[in-house]
Amino acid sequence: MKIDKTKLTLVLLVVIITIITCINPIYPHEQILQHIGTILLLVPLSIDIFRQRLPMSAFAGIVCFTILHVVGARYIYSYVPYKEWAVSLGIVDDGFFQDPRNHYDRLVHFSFGVLLFPYFVHVCRKWVRQQPLVAVLMAWLMIQTGSMMYELFEWMLTIVMTSESADYYNGQQGDIWDAQKDMALALLGSTGMFFYYILRSIMTRKRC
């Protein structure tokens, strides 16, 4: 059985980054819970190393999203020091970030809509056998459904966990509209990808 070396390298990169971020964990219990998602994301990647059915755009999208998630898991999203990193690298000055809220989770929800869109398009075209334009629409709908289901999962955790643990995992940071904003960002990212695919399809037809 032939193995795709490029895809294998990308998966090994994700595994190495995951291991590094688990060294001397800051929030050990919450980080373990966060890595349930990491395992779920690694499953299609690991399978595709051997089956080689995913296009590179879909594979790379899952890899990038997984890395973003792994970094977020290290700091349970609410405490990712991206502001400090940006200042120390000289990208911005100390007064650039005025909002005290940590917005890393917002980035990841937006990335969910962007980076996983190619994977869902592939699923719709190859598994569900949808026509190209229908597959794009279905992928867009799947992103919204997945985003909603995740927010419902977070809500269910608040029922079974202590309020402090639930707040750590959910990363609401006191925002009562956090779930709605997260879904809106996934919607925004996937809508951008939706129009990108539509425009690419129109341009391809014109060239033909």
PDB file of N, CA and C in Angstrom, residues 36-94:
ATOM      1  N   ILE A  36     -10.228  15.941  22.843  1.00  0.00           N
ATOM      2  CA  ILE A  36     -11.199  15.041  22.226  1.00  0.00           C
ATOM      3  C   ILE A  36     -11.411  15.473  20.774  1.00  0.00           C
ATOM      4  N   GLY A  37     -11.491  16.782  20.589  1.00  0.00           N
ATOM      5  CA  GLY A  37     -11.625  17.328  19.238  1.00  0.00           C
ATOM      6  C   GLY A  37     -10.406  17.051  18.377  1.00  0.00           C
ATOM      7  N   THR A  38      -9.223  17.097  18.980  1.00  0.00           N
ATOM      8  CA  THR A  38      -7.989  16.821  18.245  1.00  0.00           C
ATOM      9  C   THR A  38      -7.995  15.401  17.687  1.00  0.00           C
ATOM     10  N   ILE A  39      -8.416  14.454  18.511  1.00  0.00           N
ATOM     11  CA  ILE A  39      -8.479  13.057  18.080  1.00  0.00           C
ATOM     12  C   ILE A  39      -9.462  12.889  16.927  1.00  0.00           C
ATOM     13  N   LEU A  40     -10.615  13.533  17.040  1.00  0.00           N
ATOM     14  CA  LEU A  40     -11.617  13.437  15.977  1.00  0.00           C
ATOM     15  C   LEU A  40     -11.099  14.014  14.664  1.00  0.00           C
ATOM     16  N   LEU A  41     -10.311  15.071  14.744  1.00  0.00           N
ATOM     17  CA  LEU A  41      -9.756  15.689  13.537  1.00  0.00           C
ATOM     18  C   LEU A  41      -8.644  14.839  12.926  1.00  0.00           C
ATOM     19  N   LEU A  42      -7.918  14.124  13.772  1.00  0.00           N
ATOM     20  CA  LEU A  42      -6.817  13.294  13.283  1.00  0.00           C
ATOM     21  C   LEU A  42      -7.301  12.023  12.598  1.00  0.00           C
ATOM     22  N   VAL A  43      -8.506  11.598  12.893  1.00  0.00           N
ATOM     23  CA  VAL A  43      -9.025  10.352  12.307  1.00  0.00           C
ATOM     24  C   VAL A  43      -9.069  10.405  10.775  1.00  0.00           C
ATOM     25  N   PRO A  44      -9.765  11.389  10.157  1.00  0.00           N
ATOM     26  CA  PRO A  44      -9.790  11.417   8.683  1.00  0.00           C
ATOM     27  C   PRO A  44      -8.411  11.651   8.076  1.00  0.00           C
ATOM     28  N   LEU A  45      -7.546  12.398   8.777  1.00  0.00           N
ATOM     29  CA  LEU A  45      -6.200  12.628   8.269  1.00  0.00           C
ATOM     30  C   LEU A  45      -5.397  11.333   8.233  1.00  0.00           C
ATOM     31  N   SER A  46      -5.454  10.576   9.308  1.00  0.00           N
ATOM     32  CA  SER A  46      -4.695   9.331   9.405  1.00  0.00           C
ATOM     33  C   SER A  46      -5.175   8.306   8.384  1.00  0.00           C
ATOM     34  N   ILE A  47      -6.489   8.223   8.207  1.00  0.00           N
ATOM     35  CA  ILE A  47      -7.049   7.278   7.239  1.00  0.00           C
ATOM     36  C   ILE A  47      -6.627   7.630   5.823  1.00  0.00           C
ATOM     37  N   ASP A  48      -6.619   8.936   5.525  1.00  0.00           N
ATOM     38  CA  ASP A  48      -6.349   9.360   4.155  1.00  0.00           C
ATOM     39  C   ASP A  48      -4.882   9.206   3.764  1.00  0.00           C
ATOM     40  N   ILE A  49      -3.988   9.052   4.728  1.00  0.00           N
ATOM     41  CA  ILE A  49      -2.588   8.804   4.398  1.00  0.00           C
ATOM     42  C   ILE A  49      -2.468   7.543   3.548  1.00  0.00           C
ATOM     43  N   PHE A  50      -3.329   6.568   3.835  1.00  0.00           N
ATOM     44  CA  PHE A  50      -3.296   5.297   3.122  1.00  0.00           C
ATOM     45  C   PHE A  50      -4.288   5.261   1.956  1.00  0.00           C
ATOM     46  N   ARG A  51      -5.466   5.825   2.155  1.00  0.00           N
ATOM     47  CA  ARG A  51      -6.490   5.762   1.107  1.00  0.00           C
ATOM     48  C   ARG A  51      -6.300   6.804   0.017  1.00  0.00           C
ATOM     49  N   GLN A  52      -5.755   7.968   0.395  1.00  0.00           N
ATOM     50  CA  GLN A  52      -5.439   9.034  -0.553  1.00  0.00           C
ATOM     51  C   GLN A  52      -6.649   9.457  -1.395  1.00  0.00           C
ATOM     52  N   ARG A  53      -7.728   9.759  -0.714  1.00  0.00           N
ATOM     53  CA  ARG A  53      -8.936  10.193  -1.411  1.00  0.00           C
ATOM     54  C   ARG A  53      -9.203  11.680  -1.275  1.00  0.00           C
ATOM     55  N   LEU A  54      -8.692  12.288  -0.212  1.00  0.00           N
ATOM     56  CA  LEU A  54      -8.928  13.713  -0.002  1.00  0.00           C
ATOM     57  C   LEU A  54      -8.040  14.556  -0.907  1.00  0.00           C
ATOM     58  N   PRO A  55      -8.596  15.583  -1.559  1.00  0.00           N
ATOM     59  CA  PRO A  55      -7.736  16.525  -2.280  1.00  0.00           C
ATOM     60  C   PRO A  55      -6.860  17.271  -1.287  1.00  0.00           C
ATOM     61  N   MET A  56      -5.721  17.748  -1.745  1.00  0.00           N
ATOM     62  CA  MET A  56      -4.784  18.409  -0.836  1.00  0.00           C
ATOM     63  C   MET A  56      -5.398  19.632  -0.171  1.00  0.00           C
ATOM     64  N   SER A  57      -6.301  20.325  -0.861  1.00  0.00           N
ATOM     65  CA  SER A  57      -6.935  21.507  -0.257  1.00  0.00           C
ATOM     66  C   SER A  57      -7.736  21.117   0.980  1.00  0.00           C
ATOM     67  N   ALA A  58      -8.465  19.993   0.899  1.00  0.00           N
ATOM     68  CA  ALA A  58      -9.250  19.524   2.042  1.00  0.00           C
ATOM     69  C   ALA A  58      -8.332  19.016   3.145  1.00  0.00           C
ATOM     70  N   PHE A  59      -7.303  18.280   2.774  1.00  0.00           N
ATOM     71  CA  PHE A  59      -6.372  17.717   3.754  1.00  0.00           C
ATOM     72  C   PHE A  59      -5.627  18.825   4.493  1.00  0.00           C
ATOM     73  N   ALA A  60      -5.088  19.775   3.733  1.00  0.00           N
ATOM     74  CA  ALA A  60      -4.341  20.881   4.334  1.00  0.00           C
ATOM     75  C   ALA A  60      -5.241  21.756   5.195  1.00  0.00           C
ATOM     76  N   GLY A  61      -6.507  21.896   4.787  1.00  0.00           N
ATOM     77  CA  GLY A  61      -7.446  22.686   5.578  1.00  0.00           C
ATOM     78  C   GLY A  61      -7.672  22.078   6.953  1.00  0.00           C
ATOM     79  N   ILE A  62      -7.832  20.749   6.995  1.00  0.00           N
ATOM     80  CA  ILE A  62      -8.016  20.078   8.282  1.00  0.00           C
ATOM     81  C   ILE A  62      -6.752  20.192   9.126  1.00  0.00           C
ATOM     82  N   VAL A  63      -5.590  20.063   8.489  1.00  0.00           N
ATOM     83  CA  VAL A  63      -4.313  20.180   9.207  1.00  0.00           C
ATOM     84  C   VAL A  63      -4.179  21.550   9.854  1.00  0.00           C
ATOM     85  N   CYS A  64      -4.432  22.603   9.081  1.00  0.00           N
ATOM     86  CA  CYS A  64      -4.308  23.972   9.607  1.00  0.00           C
ATOM     87  C   CYS A  64      -5.300  24.221  10.736  1.00  0.00           C
ATOM     88  N   PHE A  65      -6.526  23.732  10.552  1.00  0.00           N
ATOM     89  CA  PHE A  65      -7.533  23.929  11.597  1.00  0.00           C
ATOM     90  C   PHE A  65      -7.149  23.171  12.869  1.00  0.00           C
ATOM     91  N   THR A  66      -6.598  21.959  12.698  1.00  0.00           N
ATOM     92  CA  THR A  66      -6.187  21.167  13.853  1.00  0.00           C
ATOM     93  C   THR A  66      -5.071  21.858  14.629  1.00  0.00           C
ATOM     94  N   ILE A  67      -4.127  22.450  13.910  1.00  0.00           N
ATOM     95  CA  ILE A  67      -3.036  23.163  14.577  1.00  0.00           C
ATOM     96  C   ILE A  67      -3.573  24.353  15.362  1.00  0.00           C
ATOM     97  N   LEU A  68      -4.495  25.092  14.764  1.00  0.00           N
ATOM     98  CA  LEU A  68      -5.120  26.209  15.481  1.00  0.00           C
ATOM     99  C   LEU A  68      -5.816  25.711  16.745  1.00  0.00           C
ATOM    100  N   HIS A  69      -6.500  24.588  16.624  1.00  0.00           N
ATOM    101  CA  HIS A  69      -7.206  24.025  17.774  1.00  0.00           C
ATOM    102  C   HIS A  69      -6.231  23.553  18.853  1.00  0.00           C
ATOM    103  N   VAL A  70      -5.138  22.923  18.445  1.00  0.00           N
ATOM    104  CA  VAL A  70      -4.156  22.407  19.404  1.00  0.00           C
ATOM    105  C   VAL A  70      -3.539  23.556  20.212  1.00  0.00           C
ATOM    106  N   VAL A  71      -3.215  24.642  19.531  1.00  0.00           N
ATOM    107  CA  VAL A  71      -2.681  25.820  20.230  1.00  0.00           C
ATOM    108  C   VAL A  71      -3.730  26.373  21.188  1.00  0.00           C
ATOM    109  N   GLY A  72      -4.977  26.435  20.734  1.00  0.00           N
ATOM    110  CA  GLY A  72      -6.049  26.913  21.606  1.00  0.00           C
ATOM    111  C   GLY A  72      -6.254  26.017  22.811  1.00  0.00           C
ATOM    112  N   ALA A  73      -6.116  24.709  22.605  1.00  0.00           N
ATOM    113  CA  ALA A  73      -6.296  23.757  23.702  1.00  0.00           C
ATOM    114  C   ALA A  73      -5.243  23.955  24.789  1.00  0.00           C
ATOM    115  N   ARG A  74      -4.034  24.312  24.374  1.00  0.00           N
ATOM    116  CA  ARG A  74      -2.953  24.546  25.338  1.00  0.00           C
ATOM    117  C   ARG A  74      -3.349  25.624  26.350  1.00  0.00           C
ATOM    118  N   TYR A  75      -3.998  26.661  25.860  1.00  0.00           N
ATOM    119  CA  TYR A  75      -4.364  27.803  26.701  1.00  0.00           C
ATOM    120  C   TYR A  75      -5.874  27.875  26.937  1.00  0.00           C
ATOM    121  N   ILE A  76      -6.565  26.741  26.726  1.00  0.00           N
ATOM    122  CA  ILE A  76      -8.030  26.648  26.803  1.00  0.00           C
ATOM    123  C   ILE A  76      -8.700  27.857  26.148  1.00  0.00           C
ATOM    124  N   TYR A  77      -8.146  28.276  25.030  1.00  0.00           N
ATOM    125  CA  TYR A  77      -8.679  29.326  24.163  1.00  0.00           C
ATOM    126  C   TYR A  77      -8.729  30.714  24.806  1.00  0.00           C
ATOM    127  N   SER A  78      -9.228  30.817  26.010  1.00  0.00           N
ATOM    128  CA  SER A  78      -9.421  32.130  26.630  1.00  0.00           C
ATOM    129  C   SER A  78      -8.114  32.830  26.990  1.00  0.00           C
ATOM    130  N   TYR A  79      -7.021  32.066  27.017  1.00  0.00           N
ATOM    131  CA  TYR A  79      -5.762  32.651  27.496  1.00  0.00           C
ATOM    132  C   TYR A  79      -4.612  32.492  26.493  1.00  0.00           C
ATOM    133  N   VAL A  80      -4.928  32.330  25.228  1.00  0.00           N
ATOM    134  CA  VAL A  80      -3.871  32.272  24.209  1.00  0.00           C
ATOM    135  C   VAL A  80      -3.185  33.639  24.153  1.00  0.00           C
ATOM    136  N   PRO A  81      -1.886  33.704  24.405  1.00  0.00           N
ATOM    137  CA  PRO A  81      -1.199  35.009  24.496  1.00  0.00           C
ATOM    138  C   PRO A  81      -0.806  35.595  23.137  1.00  0.00           C
ATOM    139  N   TYR A  82      -1.768  35.640  22.221  1.00  0.00           N
ATOM    140  CA  TYR A  82      -1.451  36.155  20.889  1.00  0.00           C
ATOM    141  C   TYR A  82      -1.098  37.638  20.920  1.00  0.00           C
ATOM    142  N   LYS A  83      -1.662  38.360  21.879  1.00  0.00           N
ATOM    143  CA  LYS A  83      -1.353  39.786  21.988  1.00  0.00           C
ATOM    144  C   LYS A  83       0.110  39.974  22.376  1.00  0.00           C
ATOM    145  N   GLU A  84       0.549  39.197  23.364  1.00  0.00           N
ATOM    146  CA  GLU A  84       1.952  39.267  23.800  1.00  0.00           C
ATOM    147  C   GLU A  84       2.893  38.831  22.686  1.00  0.00           C
ATOM    148  N   TRP A  85       2.496  37.790  21.941  1.00  0.00           N
ATOM    149  CA  TRP A  85       3.325  37.312  20.826  1.00  0.00           C
ATOM    150  C   TRP A  85       3.470  38.396  19.765  1.00  0.00           C
ATOM    151  N   ALA A  86       2.367  39.042  19.432  1.00  0.00           N
ATOM    152  CA  ALA A  86       2.392  40.075  18.394  1.00  0.00           C
ATOM    153  C   ALA A  86       3.272  41.253  18.797  1.00  0.00           C
ATOM    154  N   VAL A  87       3.204  41.638  20.070  1.00  0.00           N
ATOM    155  CA  VAL A  87       4.020  42.753  20.558  1.00  0.00           C
ATOM    156  C   VAL A  87       5.491  42.369  20.588  1.00  0.00           C
ATOM    157  N   SER A  88       5.796  41.169  21.087  1.00  0.00           N
ATOM    158  CA  SER A  88       7.198  40.735  21.193  1.00  0.00           C
ATOM    159  C   SER A  88       7.849  40.559  19.832  1.00  0.00           C
ATOM    160  N   LEU A  89       7.065  40.215  18.822  1.00  0.00           N
ATOM    161  CA  LEU A  89       7.598  40.052  17.467  1.00  0.00           C
ATOM    162  C   LEU A  89       7.682  41.377  16.719  1.00  0.00           C
ATOM    163  N   GLY A  90       7.196  42.444  17.338  1.00  0.00           N
ATOM    164  CA  GLY A  90       7.263  43.762  16.716  1.00  0.00           C
ATOM    165  C   GLY A  90       6.203  43.995  15.654  1.00  0.00           C
ATOM    166  N   ILE A  91       5.177  43.138  15.628  1.00  0.00           N
ATOM    167  CA  ILE A  91       4.116  43.283  14.631  1.00  0.00           C
ATOM    168  C   ILE A  91       3.238  44.488  14.961  1.00  0.00           C
ATOM    169  N   VAL A  92       2.950  44.677  16.244  1.00  0.00           N
ATOM    170  CA  VAL A  92       2.160  45.814  16.710  1.00  0.00           C
ATOM    171  C   VAL A  92       2.826  46.381  17.962  1.00  0.00           C
ATOM    172  N   ASP A  93       2.391  47.577  18.368  1.00  0.00           N
ATOM    173  CA  ASP A  93       2.932  48.150  19.598  1.00  0.00           C
ATOM    174  C   ASP A  93       2.027  47.809  20.776  1.00  0.00           C
ATOM    175  N   ASP A  94       2.431  48.220  21.953  1.00  0.00           N
ATOM    176  CA  ASP A  94       1.715  47.852  23.182  1.00  0.00           C
ATOM    177  C   ASP A  94       0.273  48.356  23.212  1.00  0.00           C
TER     178      ASP A  94
END
